[in-house]
Amino acid sequence: MPKRKQIQRAEEPTVPVAPMLDMAFQLLTFFILTFKPLPTEGQFVMNLLPAQPATEMSAEAPSEATSDQLPATLRTLPTVLKAGQGGTLAEIIVGETVIPTDQAALEKELDKYLQDPNLPFDQTLLKVDPNLKYSEVIKVVNAFSNAFIRARKEPNISFDQLQPGEAQ
Amino acid sequence: MSANMSTELKAEPNLTPLLDIVFQLITFFMLVINFSTDNYDKRVNLPVAGSARPAEDQQQVSEDRLVLNVDSQGHLLMGGEVMPLHKASQSIKHQADLIKLNLKASGHKMDERRGLPTTIVLRADRDASFSAILDLIKVCQSNGFRKFALKAMNG
């Protein structure tokens, strides 16, 4: 009986794992060296129609909107963004009111316009100073996007260039 | 006698668990590695916006899109080439013509109001002036593009 056990042990196959481990380590080294996680990018999706007179403006509004029957001019919240030194945001005029430029105060002001059930606004037209930096525009788009979402409306934002002498 | 002793002392560690872990690590890196950096231009520093939604929806990612990288000077970066606006507009027109041809060949009709089905993915530098971006948007609109996605970093 002990003789039989010895024979069984001798026949046990041995697979050389070391070369496989070498290859695995080489692969691992390659992946570690080439691994470079890309930063996460987000996006603002929007339908931008070519610029046309405000009376003909008809950006796509959500079909369930109650104010759908009103003309687009009445549903559009006009916003002017003026540039200061070095392309920074100097002034924001919503409707005819100058509102603060810092993010929290801006969003609070926008909530007043978009969450008021007596106001029909479901889209906005940003008239942007051509000298304004893109990052400043995106900050305002971000604030509007947040305000639209809080008001349970589809963010509907369009752009136009602020002409010299306009909104003085 | 001495040879016999050396064989008896030979250490044979069990490498199988180590191999298992290494394979698991390789699997992890293979799954998370991203070789597709064709649309990612390091010269472009995107603006930061907290509410920018990631395009994780598979339909959004796989749909027809044209990526435009714009540097801080407002020039279009395409295939490593820096293009001023007049050159960029030619390139965009060429792309639009190709899309229209494809639509025609596949028997689809272009809806003038909805425009081309392609989304313009705009990756513009945070320091670019808005006038340069708007000029580029207008060129795209004049060529029939209506859908835009403005890229920003999730803050």
Short mmCIF file of N, CA and C in Angstrom, two decimals, chain A residues 38-131:
data_model
loop_
_atom_site.label_atom_id
_atom_site.label_comp_id
_atom_site.label_asym_id
_atom_site.label_seq_id
_atom_site.Cartn_x
_atom_site.Cartn_y
_atom_site.Cartn_z
N LEU A 38 -8.06 59.51 -18.62
CA LEU A 38 -8.44 60.81 -19.17
C LEU A 38 -9.40 61.51 -18.20
N PRO A 39 -9.30 62.82 -18.09
CA PRO A 39 -10.22 63.52 -17.19
C PRO A 39 -11.66 63.40 -17.71
N THR A 40 -12.61 63.37 -16.79
CA THR A 40 -14.00 63.19 -17.21
C THR A 40 -14.55 64.50 -17.77
N GLU A 41 -15.07 64.37 -18.97
CA GLU A 41 -15.61 65.54 -19.64
C GLU A 41 -17.13 65.47 -19.66
N GLY A 42 -17.74 66.60 -19.45
CA GLY A 42 -19.20 66.68 -19.57
C GLY A 42 -19.55 67.53 -20.77
N GLN A 43 -20.82 67.67 -21.02
CA GLN A 43 -21.21 68.49 -22.16
C GLN A 43 -22.60 69.11 -21.97
N PHE A 44 -22.80 70.23 -22.63
CA PHE A 44 -24.11 70.87 -22.67
C PHE A 44 -24.65 70.65 -24.08
N VAL A 45 -25.70 69.87 -24.19
CA VAL A 45 -26.27 69.60 -25.52
C VAL A 45 -27.34 70.64 -25.80
N MET A 46 -27.26 71.24 -26.98
CA MET A 46 -28.27 72.25 -27.33
C MET A 46 -28.52 72.30 -28.82
N ASN A 47 -29.73 72.71 -29.15
CA ASN A 47 -30.10 72.94 -30.56
C ASN A 47 -29.91 74.41 -30.84
N LEU A 48 -28.96 74.73 -31.70
CA LEU A 48 -28.73 76.14 -32.01
C LEU A 48 -29.18 76.41 -33.44
N LEU A 49 -30.22 77.21 -33.55
CA LEU A 49 -30.72 77.58 -34.87
C LEU A 49 -29.97 78.81 -35.34
N PRO A 50 -29.85 79.01 -36.66
CA PRO A 50 -29.17 80.21 -37.14
C PRO A 50 -29.87 81.46 -36.62
N ALA A 51 -29.08 82.51 -36.38
CA ALA A 51 -29.65 83.75 -35.84
C ALA A 51 -30.69 84.31 -36.79
N GLN A 52 -31.82 84.74 -36.23
CA GLN A 52 -32.88 85.35 -37.02
C GLN A 52 -33.58 86.38 -36.15
N PRO A 53 -34.40 87.26 -36.76
CA PRO A 53 -35.08 88.25 -35.94
C PRO A 53 -35.87 87.60 -34.80
N ALA A 54 -35.88 88.27 -33.66
CA ALA A 54 -36.50 87.69 -32.46
C ALA A 54 -37.96 87.31 -32.68
N THR A 55 -38.66 88.03 -33.57
CA THR A 55 -40.07 87.75 -33.81
C THR A 55 -40.25 86.41 -34.51
N GLU A 56 -39.19 85.95 -35.22
CA GLU A 56 -39.31 84.69 -35.93
C GLU A 56 -38.65 83.55 -35.18
N MET A 57 -38.07 83.88 -34.01
CA MET A 57 -37.31 82.87 -33.28
C MET A 57 -38.22 81.74 -32.81
N SER A 58 -37.80 80.53 -33.07
CA SER A 58 -38.65 79.39 -32.69
C SER A 58 -37.81 78.20 -32.29
N ALA A 59 -36.97 78.40 -31.29
CA ALA A 59 -36.18 77.28 -30.78
C ALA A 59 -37.14 76.21 -30.25
N GLU A 60 -36.78 74.95 -30.42
CA GLU A 60 -37.69 73.86 -30.06
C GLU A 60 -37.95 73.84 -28.57
N ALA A 61 -39.18 74.02 -28.18
CA ALA A 61 -39.55 73.96 -26.77
C ALA A 61 -40.12 72.58 -26.48
N PRO A 62 -40.04 72.14 -25.23
CA PRO A 62 -40.61 70.84 -24.92
C PRO A 62 -42.10 70.82 -25.22
N SER A 63 -42.60 69.70 -25.76
CA SER A 63 -43.98 69.65 -26.23
C SER A 63 -44.99 69.78 -25.09
N GLU A 64 -44.57 69.36 -23.88
CA GLU A 64 -45.52 69.40 -22.77
C GLU A 64 -45.60 70.78 -22.11
N ALA A 65 -44.79 71.73 -22.60
CA ALA A 65 -44.77 73.05 -21.98
C ALA A 65 -46.14 73.71 -22.07
N THR A 66 -46.57 74.28 -20.95
CA THR A 66 -47.90 74.89 -20.92
C THR A 66 -47.91 76.20 -21.69
N SER A 67 -46.75 76.83 -21.77
CA SER A 67 -46.68 78.13 -22.42
C SER A 67 -46.38 78.01 -23.91
N ASP A 68 -46.58 76.85 -24.46
CA ASP A 68 -46.21 76.58 -25.85
C ASP A 68 -46.97 77.46 -26.84
N GLN A 69 -48.13 77.90 -26.47
CA GLN A 69 -48.96 78.66 -27.40
C GLN A 69 -48.48 80.12 -27.52
N LEU A 70 -47.73 80.58 -26.54
CA LEU A 70 -47.25 81.96 -26.57
C LEU A 70 -46.16 82.12 -27.63
N PRO A 71 -46.05 83.34 -28.20
CA PRO A 71 -44.97 83.55 -29.18
C PRO A 71 -43.60 83.38 -28.52
N ALA A 72 -42.64 82.98 -29.35
CA ALA A 72 -41.30 82.68 -28.81
C ALA A 72 -40.68 83.88 -28.11
N THR A 73 -40.99 85.09 -28.59
CA THR A 73 -40.41 86.30 -27.97
C THR A 73 -40.82 86.43 -26.52
N LEU A 74 -42.06 86.05 -26.22
CA LEU A 74 -42.55 86.18 -24.85
C LEU A 74 -42.00 85.07 -23.95
N ARG A 75 -41.63 83.96 -24.56
CA ARG A 75 -41.12 82.84 -23.76
C ARG A 75 -39.60 82.91 -23.58
N THR A 76 -38.98 83.87 -24.28
CA THR A 76 -37.52 83.96 -24.24
C THR A 76 -37.06 84.98 -23.21
N LEU A 77 -36.21 84.54 -22.33
CA LEU A 77 -35.65 85.44 -21.32
C LEU A 77 -34.37 86.04 -21.91
N PRO A 78 -34.42 87.35 -22.25
CA PRO A 78 -33.22 87.94 -22.87
C PRO A 78 -32.15 88.23 -21.83
N THR A 79 -30.94 87.81 -22.12
CA THR A 79 -29.84 87.99 -21.17
C THR A 79 -28.64 88.58 -21.90
N VAL A 80 -28.06 89.60 -21.30
CA VAL A 80 -26.89 90.25 -21.91
C VAL A 80 -25.68 90.00 -21.03
N LEU A 81 -24.60 89.56 -21.66
CA LEU A 81 -23.35 89.34 -20.92
C LEU A 81 -22.30 90.33 -21.43
N LYS A 82 -21.85 91.19 -20.53
CA LYS A 82 -20.86 92.20 -20.93
C LYS A 82 -19.48 91.85 -20.38
N ALA A 83 -18.47 92.12 -21.19
CA ALA A 83 -17.09 91.78 -20.81
C ALA A 83 -16.41 92.96 -20.15
N GLY A 84 -15.52 92.63 -19.20
CA GLY A 84 -14.70 93.66 -18.57
C GLY A 84 -13.27 93.51 -19.02
N GLN A 85 -12.35 93.90 -18.16
CA GLN A 85 -10.92 93.81 -18.47
C GLN A 85 -10.49 92.35 -18.63
N GLY A 86 -9.75 92.07 -19.69
CA GLY A 86 -9.20 90.73 -19.90
C GLY A 86 -10.24 89.67 -20.20
N GLY A 87 -11.40 90.09 -20.68
CA GLY A 87 -12.43 89.14 -21.09
C GLY A 87 -13.20 88.52 -19.94
N THR A 88 -13.10 89.12 -18.75
CA THR A 88 -13.87 88.59 -17.62
C THR A 88 -15.30 89.11 -17.67
N LEU A 89 -16.17 88.44 -16.94
CA LEU A 89 -17.58 88.82 -16.93
C LEU A 89 -17.77 90.05 -16.04
N ALA A 90 -18.21 91.16 -16.65
CA ALA A 90 -18.35 92.40 -15.88
C ALA A 90 -19.79 92.62 -15.45
N GLU A 91 -20.73 92.24 -16.32
CA GLU A 91 -22.13 92.58 -16.02
C GLU A 91 -23.07 91.57 -16.68
N ILE A 92 -24.11 91.22 -15.95
CA ILE A 92 -25.15 90.37 -16.52
C ILE A 92 -26.47 91.13 -16.41
N ILE A 93 -27.15 91.27 -17.52
CA ILE A 93 -28.45 91.94 -17.51
C ILE A 93 -29.50 90.91 -17.94
N VAL A 94 -30.38 90.56 -17.01
CA VAL A 94 -31.46 89.63 -17.32
C VAL A 94 -32.74 90.46 -17.44
N GLY A 95 -33.33 90.40 -18.61
CA GLY A 95 -34.46 91.28 -18.89
C GLY A 95 -33.93 92.70 -18.91
N GLU A 96 -34.29 93.47 -17.90
CA GLU A 96 -33.73 94.83 -17.80
C GLU A 96 -33.02 95.03 -16.46
N THR A 97 -32.85 93.95 -15.74
CA THR A 97 -32.26 94.04 -14.41
C THR A 97 -30.80 93.58 -14.42
N VAL A 98 -29.95 94.37 -13.81
CA VAL A 98 -28.54 93.97 -13.66
C VAL A 98 -28.46 93.04 -12.45
N ILE A 99 -27.91 91.86 -12.66
CA ILE A 99 -27.84 90.91 -11.54
C ILE A 99 -26.38 90.54 -11.24
N PRO A 100 -26.12 90.06 -10.01
CA PRO A 100 -24.73 89.78 -9.62
C PRO A 100 -24.08 88.71 -10.50
N THR A 101 -22.77 88.79 -10.61
CA THR A 101 -22.06 87.87 -11.50
C THR A 101 -21.56 86.61 -10.80
N ASP A 102 -21.57 86.59 -9.47
CA ASP A 102 -21.06 85.37 -8.82
C ASP A 102 -22.11 84.26 -8.92
N GLN A 103 -21.60 83.05 -9.02
CA GLN A 103 -22.41 81.88 -9.40
C GLN A 103 -23.66 81.69 -8.53
N ALA A 104 -23.48 81.73 -7.22
CA ALA A 104 -24.61 81.44 -6.31
C ALA A 104 -25.69 82.51 -6.43
N ALA A 105 -25.27 83.78 -6.43
CA ALA A 105 -26.24 84.87 -6.52
C ALA A 105 -26.95 84.86 -7.87
N LEU A 106 -26.19 84.53 -8.92
CA LEU A 106 -26.76 84.47 -10.27
C LEU A 106 -27.85 83.40 -10.34
N GLU A 107 -27.54 82.23 -9.80
CA GLU A 107 -28.52 81.12 -9.84
C GLU A 107 -29.76 81.47 -9.03
N LYS A 108 -29.57 82.16 -7.91
CA LYS A 108 -30.70 82.56 -7.07
C LYS A 108 -31.62 83.53 -7.84
N GLU A 109 -31.00 84.45 -8.54
CA GLU A 109 -31.77 85.42 -9.33
C GLU A 109 -32.52 84.72 -10.48
N LEU A 110 -31.82 83.78 -11.13
CA LEU A 110 -32.43 83.08 -12.27
C LEU A 110 -33.63 82.24 -11.81
N ASP A 111 -33.52 81.69 -10.60
CA ASP A 111 -34.64 80.91 -10.04
C ASP A 111 -35.91 81.75 -9.97
N LYS A 112 -35.74 83.05 -9.65
CA LYS A 112 -36.91 83.94 -9.54
C LYS A 112 -37.64 84.03 -10.88
N TYR A 113 -36.85 84.09 -11.96
CA TYR A 113 -37.45 84.23 -13.29
C TYR A 113 -38.04 82.90 -13.79
N LEU A 114 -37.35 81.82 -13.52
CA LEU A 114 -37.74 80.54 -14.13
C LEU A 114 -38.73 79.73 -13.28
N GLN A 115 -38.78 80.03 -11.97
CA GLN A 115 -39.70 79.24 -11.13
C GLN A 115 -41.02 79.96 -10.84
N ASP A 116 -41.09 81.21 -11.27
CA ASP A 116 -42.34 81.96 -11.07
C ASP A 116 -43.39 81.46 -12.07
N PRO A 117 -44.51 80.90 -11.58
CA PRO A 117 -45.52 80.36 -12.51
C PRO A 117 -46.21 81.43 -13.35
N ASN A 118 -46.09 82.70 -12.92
CA ASN A 118 -46.71 83.78 -13.70
C ASN A 118 -45.84 84.26 -14.86
N LEU A 119 -44.60 83.81 -14.85
CA LEU A 119 -43.70 84.21 -15.95
C LEU A 119 -43.59 83.05 -16.95
N PRO A 120 -43.65 83.36 -18.25
CA PRO A 120 -43.74 82.28 -19.24
C PRO A 120 -42.39 81.75 -19.76
N PHE A 121 -41.29 82.18 -19.16
CA PHE A 121 -39.98 81.88 -19.75
C PHE A 121 -39.64 80.38 -19.74
N ASP A 122 -39.35 79.84 -20.93
CA ASP A 122 -38.86 78.46 -21.00
C ASP A 122 -37.63 78.36 -21.91
N GLN A 123 -37.09 79.48 -22.32
CA GLN A 123 -35.84 79.51 -23.08
C GLN A 123 -35.14 80.83 -22.85
N THR A 124 -33.86 80.86 -23.17
CA THR A 124 -33.11 82.11 -23.00
C THR A 124 -32.22 82.37 -24.19
N LEU A 125 -32.06 83.64 -24.47
CA LEU A 125 -31.15 84.05 -25.54
C LEU A 125 -30.03 84.85 -24.88
N LEU A 126 -28.82 84.30 -24.96
CA LEU A 126 -27.67 84.98 -24.37
C LEU A 126 -27.03 85.87 -25.43
N LYS A 127 -27.08 87.16 -25.19
CA LYS A 127 -26.39 88.10 -26.09
C LYS A 127 -25.02 88.35 -25.48
N VAL A 128 -24.00 87.83 -26.13
CA VAL A 128 -22.67 87.78 -25.51
C VAL A 128 -21.73 88.79 -26.15
N ASP A 129 -21.04 89.52 -25.29
CA ASP A 129 -19.99 90.43 -25.74
C ASP A 129 -18.90 89.60 -26.44
N PRO A 130 -18.50 90.00 -27.65
CA PRO A 130 -17.51 89.18 -28.39
C PRO A 130 -16.16 89.06 -27.68
N ASN A 131 -15.87 90.00 -26.78
CA ASN A 131 -14.57 89.94 -26.09
C ASN A 131 -14.58 89.03 -24.86
#
